[in-house]
CSV table of C-alpha atoms in Angstrom, one decimal:
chain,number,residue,atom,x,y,z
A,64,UNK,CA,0.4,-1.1,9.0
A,65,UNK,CA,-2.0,-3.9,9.7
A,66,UNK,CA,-1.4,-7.1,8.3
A,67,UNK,CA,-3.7,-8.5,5.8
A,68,UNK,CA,-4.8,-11.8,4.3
A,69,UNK,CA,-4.5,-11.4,0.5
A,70,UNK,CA,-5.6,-13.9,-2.1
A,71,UNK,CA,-4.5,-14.6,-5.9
A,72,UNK,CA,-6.7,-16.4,-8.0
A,73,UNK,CA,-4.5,-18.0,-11.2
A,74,UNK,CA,-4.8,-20.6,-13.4
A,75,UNK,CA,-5.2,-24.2,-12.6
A,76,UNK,CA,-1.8,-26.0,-12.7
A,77,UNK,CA,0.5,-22.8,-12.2
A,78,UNK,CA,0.1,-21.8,-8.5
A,79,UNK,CA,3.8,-22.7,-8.0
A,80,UNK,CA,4.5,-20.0,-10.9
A,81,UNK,CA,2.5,-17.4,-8.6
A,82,UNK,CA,3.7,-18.2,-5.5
A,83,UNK,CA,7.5,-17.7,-7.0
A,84,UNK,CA,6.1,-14.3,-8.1
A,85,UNK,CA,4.9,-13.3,-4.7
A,86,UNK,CA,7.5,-14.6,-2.8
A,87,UNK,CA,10.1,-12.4,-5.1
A,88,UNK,CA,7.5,-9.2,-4.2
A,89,UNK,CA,8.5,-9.8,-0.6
A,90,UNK,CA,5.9,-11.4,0.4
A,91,UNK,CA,5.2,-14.6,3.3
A,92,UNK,CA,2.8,-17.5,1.3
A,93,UNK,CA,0.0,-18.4,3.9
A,94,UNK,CA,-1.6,-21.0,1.6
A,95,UNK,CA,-1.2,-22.5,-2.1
A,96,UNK,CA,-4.7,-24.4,-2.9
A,97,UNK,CA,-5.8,-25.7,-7.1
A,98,UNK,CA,-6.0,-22.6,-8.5
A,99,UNK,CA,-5.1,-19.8,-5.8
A,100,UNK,CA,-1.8,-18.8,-3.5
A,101,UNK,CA,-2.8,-16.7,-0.1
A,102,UNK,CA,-0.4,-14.4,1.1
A,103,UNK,CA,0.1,-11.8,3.9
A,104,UNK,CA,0.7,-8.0,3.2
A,105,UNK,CA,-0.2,-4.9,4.1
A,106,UNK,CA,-2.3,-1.7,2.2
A,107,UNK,CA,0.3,-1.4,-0.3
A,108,UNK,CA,1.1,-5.3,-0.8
A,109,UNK,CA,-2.6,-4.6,-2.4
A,110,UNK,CA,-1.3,-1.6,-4.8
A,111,UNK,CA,1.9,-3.5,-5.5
A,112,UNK,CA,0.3,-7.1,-6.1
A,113,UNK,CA,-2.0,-5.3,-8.6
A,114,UNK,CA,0.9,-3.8,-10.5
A,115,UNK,CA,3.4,-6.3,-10.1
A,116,UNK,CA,2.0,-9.6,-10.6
A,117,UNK,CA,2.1,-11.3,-13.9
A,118,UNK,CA,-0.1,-14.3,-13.4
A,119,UNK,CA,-2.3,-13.9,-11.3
A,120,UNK,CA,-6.0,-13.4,-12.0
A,121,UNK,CA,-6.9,-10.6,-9.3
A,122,UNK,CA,-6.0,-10.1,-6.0
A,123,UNK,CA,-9.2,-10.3,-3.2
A,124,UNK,CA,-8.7,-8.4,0.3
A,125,UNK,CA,-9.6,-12.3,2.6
A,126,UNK,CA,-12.3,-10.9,5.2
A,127,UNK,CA,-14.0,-13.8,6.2
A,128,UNK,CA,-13.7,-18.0,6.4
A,129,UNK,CA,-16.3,-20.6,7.4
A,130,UNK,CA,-17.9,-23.7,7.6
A,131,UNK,CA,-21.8,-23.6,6.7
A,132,UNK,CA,-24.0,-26.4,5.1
A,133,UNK,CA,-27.5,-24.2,5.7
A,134,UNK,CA,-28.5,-21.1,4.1
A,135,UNK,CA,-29.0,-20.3,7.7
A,136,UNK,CA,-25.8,-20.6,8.4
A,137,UNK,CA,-24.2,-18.8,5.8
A,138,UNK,CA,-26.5,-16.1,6.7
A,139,UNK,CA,-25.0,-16.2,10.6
A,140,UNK,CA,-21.6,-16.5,9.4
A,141,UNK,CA,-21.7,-13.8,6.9
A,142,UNK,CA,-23.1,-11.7,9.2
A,143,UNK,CA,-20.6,-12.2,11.8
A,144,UNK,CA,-17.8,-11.0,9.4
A,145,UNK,CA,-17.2,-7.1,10.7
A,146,UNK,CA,-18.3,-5.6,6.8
A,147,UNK,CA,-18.1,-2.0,8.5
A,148,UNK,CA,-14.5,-2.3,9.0
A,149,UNK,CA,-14.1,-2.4,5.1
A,150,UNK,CA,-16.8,-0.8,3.8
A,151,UNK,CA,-17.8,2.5,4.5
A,152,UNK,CA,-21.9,3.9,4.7
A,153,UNK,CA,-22.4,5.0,0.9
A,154,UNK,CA,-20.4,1.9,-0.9
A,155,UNK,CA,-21.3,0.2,-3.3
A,156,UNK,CA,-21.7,-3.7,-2.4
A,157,UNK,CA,-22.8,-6.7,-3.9
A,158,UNK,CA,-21.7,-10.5,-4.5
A,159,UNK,CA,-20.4,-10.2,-7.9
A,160,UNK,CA,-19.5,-14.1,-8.0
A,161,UNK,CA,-20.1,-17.4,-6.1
A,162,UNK,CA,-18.9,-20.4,-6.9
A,163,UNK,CA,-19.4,-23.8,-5.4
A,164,UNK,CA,-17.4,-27.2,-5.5
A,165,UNK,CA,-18.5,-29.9,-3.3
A,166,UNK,CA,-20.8,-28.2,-1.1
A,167,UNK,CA,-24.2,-29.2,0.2
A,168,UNK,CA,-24.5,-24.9,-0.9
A,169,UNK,CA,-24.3,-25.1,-4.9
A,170,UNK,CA,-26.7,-22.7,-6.4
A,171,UNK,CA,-24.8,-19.1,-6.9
A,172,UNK,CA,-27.7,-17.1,-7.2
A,173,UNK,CA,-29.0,-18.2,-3.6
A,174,UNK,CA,-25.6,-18.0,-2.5
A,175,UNK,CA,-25.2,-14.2,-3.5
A,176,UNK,CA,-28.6,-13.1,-2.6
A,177,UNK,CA,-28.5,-14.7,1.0
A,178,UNK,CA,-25.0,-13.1,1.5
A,179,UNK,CA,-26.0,-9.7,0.5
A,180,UNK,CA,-28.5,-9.9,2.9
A,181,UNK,CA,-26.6,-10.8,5.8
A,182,UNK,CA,-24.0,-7.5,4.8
A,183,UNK,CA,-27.1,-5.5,4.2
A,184,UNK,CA,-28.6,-6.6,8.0
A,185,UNK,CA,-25.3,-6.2,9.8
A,186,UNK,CA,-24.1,-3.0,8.0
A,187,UNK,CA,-27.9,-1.7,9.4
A,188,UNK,CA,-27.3,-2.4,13.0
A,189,UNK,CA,-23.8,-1.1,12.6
A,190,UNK,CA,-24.8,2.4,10.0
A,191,UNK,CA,-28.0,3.0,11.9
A,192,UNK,CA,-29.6,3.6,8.9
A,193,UNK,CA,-32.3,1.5,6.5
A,194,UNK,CA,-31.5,2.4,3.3
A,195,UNK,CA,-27.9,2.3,1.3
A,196,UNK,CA,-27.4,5.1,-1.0
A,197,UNK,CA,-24.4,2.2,-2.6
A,198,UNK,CA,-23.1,5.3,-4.5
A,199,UNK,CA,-19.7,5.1,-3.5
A,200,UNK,CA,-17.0,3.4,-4.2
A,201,UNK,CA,-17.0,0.0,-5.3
A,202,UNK,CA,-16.5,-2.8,-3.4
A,203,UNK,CA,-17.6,-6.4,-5.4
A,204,UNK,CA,-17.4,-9.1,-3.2
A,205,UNK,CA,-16.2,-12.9,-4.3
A,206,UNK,CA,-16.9,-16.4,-2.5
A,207,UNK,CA,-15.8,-19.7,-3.0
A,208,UNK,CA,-17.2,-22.9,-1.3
A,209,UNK,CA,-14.6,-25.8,-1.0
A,210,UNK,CA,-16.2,-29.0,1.0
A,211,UNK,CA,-18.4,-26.6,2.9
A,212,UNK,CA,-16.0,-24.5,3.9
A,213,UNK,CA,-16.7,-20.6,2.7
A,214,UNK,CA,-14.1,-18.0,1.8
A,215,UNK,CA,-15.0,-14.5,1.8
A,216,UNK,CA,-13.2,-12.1,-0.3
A,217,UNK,CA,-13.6,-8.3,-1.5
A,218,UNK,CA,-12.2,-8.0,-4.9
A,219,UNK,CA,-8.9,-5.5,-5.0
A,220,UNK,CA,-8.5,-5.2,-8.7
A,221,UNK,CA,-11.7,-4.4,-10.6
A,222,UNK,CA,-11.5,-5.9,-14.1
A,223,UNK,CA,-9.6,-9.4,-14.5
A,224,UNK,CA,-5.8,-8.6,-13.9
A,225,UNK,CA,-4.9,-10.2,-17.9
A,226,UNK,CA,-6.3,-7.0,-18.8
A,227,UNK,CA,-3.1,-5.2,-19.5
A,228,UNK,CA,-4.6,-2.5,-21.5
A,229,UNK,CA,-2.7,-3.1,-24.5
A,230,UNK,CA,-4.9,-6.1,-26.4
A,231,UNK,CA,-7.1,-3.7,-28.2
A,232,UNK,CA,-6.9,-6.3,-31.4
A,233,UNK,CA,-6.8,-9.8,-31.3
A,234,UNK,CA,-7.0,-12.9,-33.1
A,235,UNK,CA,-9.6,-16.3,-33.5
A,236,UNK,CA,-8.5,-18.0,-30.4
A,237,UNK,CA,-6.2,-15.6,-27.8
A,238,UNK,CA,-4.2,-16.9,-24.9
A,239,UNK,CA,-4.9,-14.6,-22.0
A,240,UNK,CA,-2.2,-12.1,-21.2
A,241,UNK,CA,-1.8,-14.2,-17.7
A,242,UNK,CA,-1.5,-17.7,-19.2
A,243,UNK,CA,1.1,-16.4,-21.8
A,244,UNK,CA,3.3,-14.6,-18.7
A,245,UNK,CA,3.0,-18.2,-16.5
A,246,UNK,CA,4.0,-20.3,-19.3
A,247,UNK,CA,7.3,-17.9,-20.1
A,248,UNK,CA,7.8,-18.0,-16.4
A,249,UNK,CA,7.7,-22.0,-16.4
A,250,UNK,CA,11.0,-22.2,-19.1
A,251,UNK,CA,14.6,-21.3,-18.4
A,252,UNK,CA,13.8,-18.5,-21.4
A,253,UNK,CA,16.2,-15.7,-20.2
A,254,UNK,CA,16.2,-12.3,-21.8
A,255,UNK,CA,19.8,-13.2,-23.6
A,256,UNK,CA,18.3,-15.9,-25.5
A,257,UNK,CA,16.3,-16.2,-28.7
A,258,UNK,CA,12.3,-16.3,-28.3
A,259,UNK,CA,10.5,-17.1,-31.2
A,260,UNK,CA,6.6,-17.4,-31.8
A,261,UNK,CA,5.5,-19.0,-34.9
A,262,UNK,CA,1.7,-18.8,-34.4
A,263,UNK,CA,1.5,-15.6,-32.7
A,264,UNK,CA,-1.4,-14.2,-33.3
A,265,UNK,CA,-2.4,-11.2,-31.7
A,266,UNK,CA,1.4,-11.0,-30.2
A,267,UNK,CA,1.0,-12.0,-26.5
A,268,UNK,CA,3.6,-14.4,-26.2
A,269,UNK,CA,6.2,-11.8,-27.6
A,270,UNK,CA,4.6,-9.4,-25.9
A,271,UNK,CA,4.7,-10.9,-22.3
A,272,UNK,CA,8.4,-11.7,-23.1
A,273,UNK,CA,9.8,-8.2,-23.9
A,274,UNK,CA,7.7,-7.0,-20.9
A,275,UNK,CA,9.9,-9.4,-18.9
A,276,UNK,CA,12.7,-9.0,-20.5
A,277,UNK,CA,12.5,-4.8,-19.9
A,278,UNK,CA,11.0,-5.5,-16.1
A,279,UNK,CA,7.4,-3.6,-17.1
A,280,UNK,CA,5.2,-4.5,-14.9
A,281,UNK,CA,2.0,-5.6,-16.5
A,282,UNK,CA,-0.3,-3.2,-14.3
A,283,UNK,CA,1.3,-0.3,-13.9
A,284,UNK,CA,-1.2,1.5,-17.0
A,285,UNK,CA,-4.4,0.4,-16.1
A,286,UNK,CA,-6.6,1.2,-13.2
A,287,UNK,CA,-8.1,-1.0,-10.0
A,288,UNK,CA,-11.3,-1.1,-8.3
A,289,UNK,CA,-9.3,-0.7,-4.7
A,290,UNK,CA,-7.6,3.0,-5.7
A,291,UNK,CA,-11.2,4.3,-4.6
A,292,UNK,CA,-11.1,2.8,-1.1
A,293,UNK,CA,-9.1,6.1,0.2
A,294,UNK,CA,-11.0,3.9,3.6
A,295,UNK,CA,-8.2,1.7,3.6
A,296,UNK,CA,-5.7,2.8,1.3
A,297,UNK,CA,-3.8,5.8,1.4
A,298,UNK,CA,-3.7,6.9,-2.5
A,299,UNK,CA,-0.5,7.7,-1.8
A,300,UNK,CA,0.7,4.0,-1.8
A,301,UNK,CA,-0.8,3.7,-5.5
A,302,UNK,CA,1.6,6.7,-6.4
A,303,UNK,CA,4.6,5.0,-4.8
A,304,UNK,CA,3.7,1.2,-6.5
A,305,UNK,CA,4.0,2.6,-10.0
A,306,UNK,CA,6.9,5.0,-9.6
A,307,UNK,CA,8.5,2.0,-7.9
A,308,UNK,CA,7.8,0.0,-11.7
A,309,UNK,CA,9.0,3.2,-13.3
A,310,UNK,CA,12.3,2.9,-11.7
A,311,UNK,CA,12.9,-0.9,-12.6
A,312,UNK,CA,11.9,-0.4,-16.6
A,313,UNK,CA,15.2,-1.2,-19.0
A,314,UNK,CA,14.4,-1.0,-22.6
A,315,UNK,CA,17.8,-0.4,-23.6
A,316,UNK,CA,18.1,-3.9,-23.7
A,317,UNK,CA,19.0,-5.9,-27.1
A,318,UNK,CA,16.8,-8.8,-27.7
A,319,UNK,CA,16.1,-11.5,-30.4
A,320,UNK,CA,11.8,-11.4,-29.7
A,321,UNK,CA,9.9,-12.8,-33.1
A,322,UNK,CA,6.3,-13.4,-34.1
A,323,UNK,CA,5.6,-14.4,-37.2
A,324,UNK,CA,1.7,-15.5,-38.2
A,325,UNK,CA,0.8,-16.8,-41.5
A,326,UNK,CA,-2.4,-13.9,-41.7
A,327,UNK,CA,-0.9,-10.6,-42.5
A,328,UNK,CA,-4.0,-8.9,-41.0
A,329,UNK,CA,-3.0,-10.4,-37.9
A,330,UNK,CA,0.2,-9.9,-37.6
A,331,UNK,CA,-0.6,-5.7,-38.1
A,332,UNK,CA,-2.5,-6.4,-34.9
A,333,UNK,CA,0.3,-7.4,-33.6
A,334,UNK,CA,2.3,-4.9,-34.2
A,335,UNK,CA,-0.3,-2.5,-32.8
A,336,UNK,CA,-0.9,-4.4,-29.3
A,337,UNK,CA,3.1,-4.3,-29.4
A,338,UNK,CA,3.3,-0.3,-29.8
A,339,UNK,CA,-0.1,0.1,-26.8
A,340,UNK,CA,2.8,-2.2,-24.6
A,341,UNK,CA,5.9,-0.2,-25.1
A,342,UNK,CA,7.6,-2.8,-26.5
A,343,UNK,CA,7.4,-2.5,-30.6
A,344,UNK,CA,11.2,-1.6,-30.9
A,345,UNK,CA,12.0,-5.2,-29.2
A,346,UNK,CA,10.2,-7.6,-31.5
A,347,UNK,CA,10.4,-8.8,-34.9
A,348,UNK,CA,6.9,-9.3,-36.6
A,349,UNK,CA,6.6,-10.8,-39.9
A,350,UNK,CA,4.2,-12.6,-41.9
A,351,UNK,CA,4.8,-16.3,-42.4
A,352,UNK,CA,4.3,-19.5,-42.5
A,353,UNK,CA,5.3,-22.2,-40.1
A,354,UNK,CA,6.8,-24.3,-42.9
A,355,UNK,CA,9.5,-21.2,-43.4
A,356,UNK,CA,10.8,-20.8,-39.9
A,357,UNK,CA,14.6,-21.0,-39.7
A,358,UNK,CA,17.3,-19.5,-37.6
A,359,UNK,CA,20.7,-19.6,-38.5
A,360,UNK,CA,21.6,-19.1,-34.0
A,361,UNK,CA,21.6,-22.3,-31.8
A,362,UNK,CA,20.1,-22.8,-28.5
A,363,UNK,CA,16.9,-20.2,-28.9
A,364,UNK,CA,13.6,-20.4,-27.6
A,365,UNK,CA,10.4,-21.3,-29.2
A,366,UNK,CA,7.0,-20.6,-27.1
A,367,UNK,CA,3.7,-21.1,-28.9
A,368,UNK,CA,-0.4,-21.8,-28.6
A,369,UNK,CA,-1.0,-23.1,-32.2
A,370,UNK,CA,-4.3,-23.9,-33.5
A,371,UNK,CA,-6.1,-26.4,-31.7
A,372,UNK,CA,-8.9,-26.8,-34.0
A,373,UNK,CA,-11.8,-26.0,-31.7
A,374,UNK,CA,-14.1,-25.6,-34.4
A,375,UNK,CA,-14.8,-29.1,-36.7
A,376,UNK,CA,-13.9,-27.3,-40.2
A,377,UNK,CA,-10.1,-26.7,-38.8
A,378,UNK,CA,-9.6,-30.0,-37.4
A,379,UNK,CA,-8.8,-31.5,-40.7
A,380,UNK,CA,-6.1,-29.1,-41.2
A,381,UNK,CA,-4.4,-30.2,-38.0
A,382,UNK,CA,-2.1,-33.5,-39.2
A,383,UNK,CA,-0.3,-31.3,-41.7
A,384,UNK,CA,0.0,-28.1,-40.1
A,385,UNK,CA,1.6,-29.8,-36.8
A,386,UNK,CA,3.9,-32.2,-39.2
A,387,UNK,CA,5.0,-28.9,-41.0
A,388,UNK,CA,5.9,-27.4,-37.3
A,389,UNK,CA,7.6,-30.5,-36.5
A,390,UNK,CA,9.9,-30.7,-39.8
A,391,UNK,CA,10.9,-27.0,-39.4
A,392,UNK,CA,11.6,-27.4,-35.5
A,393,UNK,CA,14.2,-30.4,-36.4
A,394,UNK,CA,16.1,-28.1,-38.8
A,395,UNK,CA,16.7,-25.9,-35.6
A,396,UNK,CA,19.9,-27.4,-34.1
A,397,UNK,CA,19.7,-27.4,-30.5
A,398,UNK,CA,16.5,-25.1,-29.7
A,399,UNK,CA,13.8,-26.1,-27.3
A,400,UNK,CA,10.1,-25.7,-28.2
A,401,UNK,CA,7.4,-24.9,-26.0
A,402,UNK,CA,3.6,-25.3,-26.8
A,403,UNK,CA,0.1,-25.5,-25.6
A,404,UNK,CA,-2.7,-26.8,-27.3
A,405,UNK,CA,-5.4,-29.5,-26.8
A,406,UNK,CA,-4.6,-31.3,-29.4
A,407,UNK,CA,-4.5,-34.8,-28.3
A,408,UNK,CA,-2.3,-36.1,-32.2
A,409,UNK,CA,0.3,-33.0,-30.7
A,410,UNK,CA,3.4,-35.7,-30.1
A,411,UNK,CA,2.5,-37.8,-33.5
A,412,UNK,CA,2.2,-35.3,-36.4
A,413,UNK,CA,5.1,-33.0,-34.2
A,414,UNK,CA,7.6,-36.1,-35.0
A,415,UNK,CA,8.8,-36.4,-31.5
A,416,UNK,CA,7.3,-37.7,-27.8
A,417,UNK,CA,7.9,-34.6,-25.2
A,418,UNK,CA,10.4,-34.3,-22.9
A,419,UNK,CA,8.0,-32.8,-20.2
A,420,UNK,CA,4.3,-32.2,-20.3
A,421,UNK,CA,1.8,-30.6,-17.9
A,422,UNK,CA,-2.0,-30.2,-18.2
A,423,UNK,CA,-3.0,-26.5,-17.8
A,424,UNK,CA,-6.2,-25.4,-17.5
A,425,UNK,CA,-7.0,-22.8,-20.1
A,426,UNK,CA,-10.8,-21.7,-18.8
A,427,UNK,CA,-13.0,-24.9,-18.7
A,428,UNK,CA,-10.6,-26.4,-22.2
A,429,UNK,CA,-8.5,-29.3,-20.5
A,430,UNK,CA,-4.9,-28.1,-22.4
A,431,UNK,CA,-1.0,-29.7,-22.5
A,432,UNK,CA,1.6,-28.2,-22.1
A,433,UNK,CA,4.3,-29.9,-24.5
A,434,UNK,CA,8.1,-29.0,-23.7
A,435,UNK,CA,10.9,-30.2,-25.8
A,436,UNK,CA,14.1,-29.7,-24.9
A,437,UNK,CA,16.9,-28.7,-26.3
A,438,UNK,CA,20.6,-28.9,-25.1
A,439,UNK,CA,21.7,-26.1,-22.5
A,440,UNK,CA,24.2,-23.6,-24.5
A,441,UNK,CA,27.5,-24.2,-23.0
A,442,UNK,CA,29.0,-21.9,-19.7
A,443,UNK,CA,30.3,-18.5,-21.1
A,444,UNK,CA,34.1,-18.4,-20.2
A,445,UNK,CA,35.1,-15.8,-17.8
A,446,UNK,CA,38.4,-14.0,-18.2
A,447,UNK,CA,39.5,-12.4,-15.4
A,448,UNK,CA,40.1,-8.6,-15.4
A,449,UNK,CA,43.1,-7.1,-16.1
């Protein structure tokens, strides 16, 4: 099969997440930029990146890179890129997003229209025809300009890859589905250790935890823009990507997996999202407050996005709600909490300075991500086998 040049989008701060992700697929890294990992594959490194990957945004097919500083230019260079190899005489194209950082090329709209006419001009010349039916399959089309340098990329997966297909409810002020995987995948949280969310909300940390702990891949029940390009891949190699993640699913497991939520309303939302995953029977949901979590095991897990208090009314409430989390996470001998927020008062009211701390990202909201560590449970003794 041909080699490719495939390119993950993820969020800023957690490429090295990403590129551990990829690398475990099989895959060789070609590049790891802010906020994207490139990769080599072939057709189905597209069906099983799709299915597979738990942080990554989407996954764009790479057909093109450049240097251009004119609208002239990029209408050469785009034209140049063969689009007929990809994209057959009735799809549907268009630039469905352009984005600029430190280019004399900023303004997206003039960057999309100027592209779409350079595709529209070559696919002419190469079609012999005038007029584009576009009534085909799909085939969106993403750029990003770096320093003036342009790269070209048709968009594999369709609707954001955080959409699992099992959020139908959430709460005020959701972590994406992506985010919550990264930040599980950034702890030593194994699947034989306690994982507690005390703010969970709509339930993705739990959720994104017994999907790892029972190896479901996140994509294998929704669908991608690329299963329509039977152009350039087989549908066959779509089959064979999510019987592949049938075969690796263990649900058998036992694991300790709680979200608790102080809104009752929420927390049945929870539960819902949980049951649309597959992975009710493995978490504990239960209304309550912050102030009441206790666990009478040592050495578990807590992984949390509490309230930030975005909005002016809730900042108030802040102080005493962190102090409250703070005071209950002491009484937890030997744990290790995990959380992102944007509070900047996280380390004061929480009663403790971080062990670790990284800034994430979360959209355009500047975030932290606070780790306090506990000790590592001591080595399990191994008797040998009689």
């Amino acid at each position: 099969m041909e080699k490719l040049e495939l390119i993950a989008p993820c969020h800023f701060g957690l490429e090295a997440v990403l590129k551990r992700e990829i690398q475990d697929l099989g895959y060789e890294i070609i590049n790891v930029e802010d906020g994207r990992v490139t990769f080599a594959g072939d057709a189905s490194a597209i069906c099983r990146a799709n299915v597979f990957l738990r942080t990554a945004e989407r996954v764009l097919l790479k057909v093109g890179s450049f240097k251009a500083v004119t609208f002239d230019e990029l209408f050469e260079r785009t034209k140049e890129i063969p689009w007929e190899k990809y994209i057959p005489e009735d799809g549907k194209f268009w630039v469905a997003k352009a984005a600029s950082v430190k280019s004399k090329l900023f303004s997206p709209s003039d960057i999309q229209s100027i592209m779409k006419k350079a595709m529209v001009n070559r696919m002419k010349q190469h079609y012999h025809i005038d007029w584009f039916e576009e009534n085909g399959a799909s085939y969106p089309v993403r750029v990003f300009l770096m320093k003036d340098i342009v790269t070209v990329g048709i968009d594999t997966s369709g609707v954001s890859l955080h959409k699992r297909g099992y959020r139908q409810l959430s709460s005020k002020a959701p972590i994406t589905e992506t985010l919550a995987a990264a930040l599980i995948l950034l702890t030593p949280w194994k699947k034989d250790r306690i994982f507690i969310d005390p703010f969970c909300g709509s339930g993705t940390f739990p959720i994104e935890a017994a999907m790892i702990a029972a190896n479901i891949a996140p994509g294998m029940n929704r669908s991608f823009t690329a299963e329509e390009w039977t152009n350039l891949i087989p549908r066959k190699l779509w089959y064979e990507a999510v019987d592949e993640a049938n075969s690796l699913i263990d649900d058998d497991i036992e694991v300790d997996i709680q979200g608790y939520d102080i809104d009752g309303e929420v927390v049945k939302a929870a539960r819902e999202n949980a049951r649309e995953a597959g992975v009710e029977h493995l978490i504990h949901f239960q209304e309550r407050a912050v102030k009441d979590l206790r666990h009478p095991k040592k050495y578990g897990f807590i992984i949390t996005n509490p309230p930030y208090g975005e909005r002016l009314e809730e900042k108030s409430a802040l102080p005493a709600l962190y102090r409250e989390f703070g005071e209950s996470f002491k009484k937890l001998d030997s744990w290790s909490a995990y959380m992102i927020t944007s509070y900047e008062e996280t380390e004061r009211y929480f009663g403790r300075k971080a062990d670790k701390n990284r800034k994430i990202y979360n959209g355009m909201l500047k975030t932290y991500f606070y780790q306090f560590l506990g000790p590592k449970p001591p080595r399990r003794k191994k008797y040998p086998e009689i």
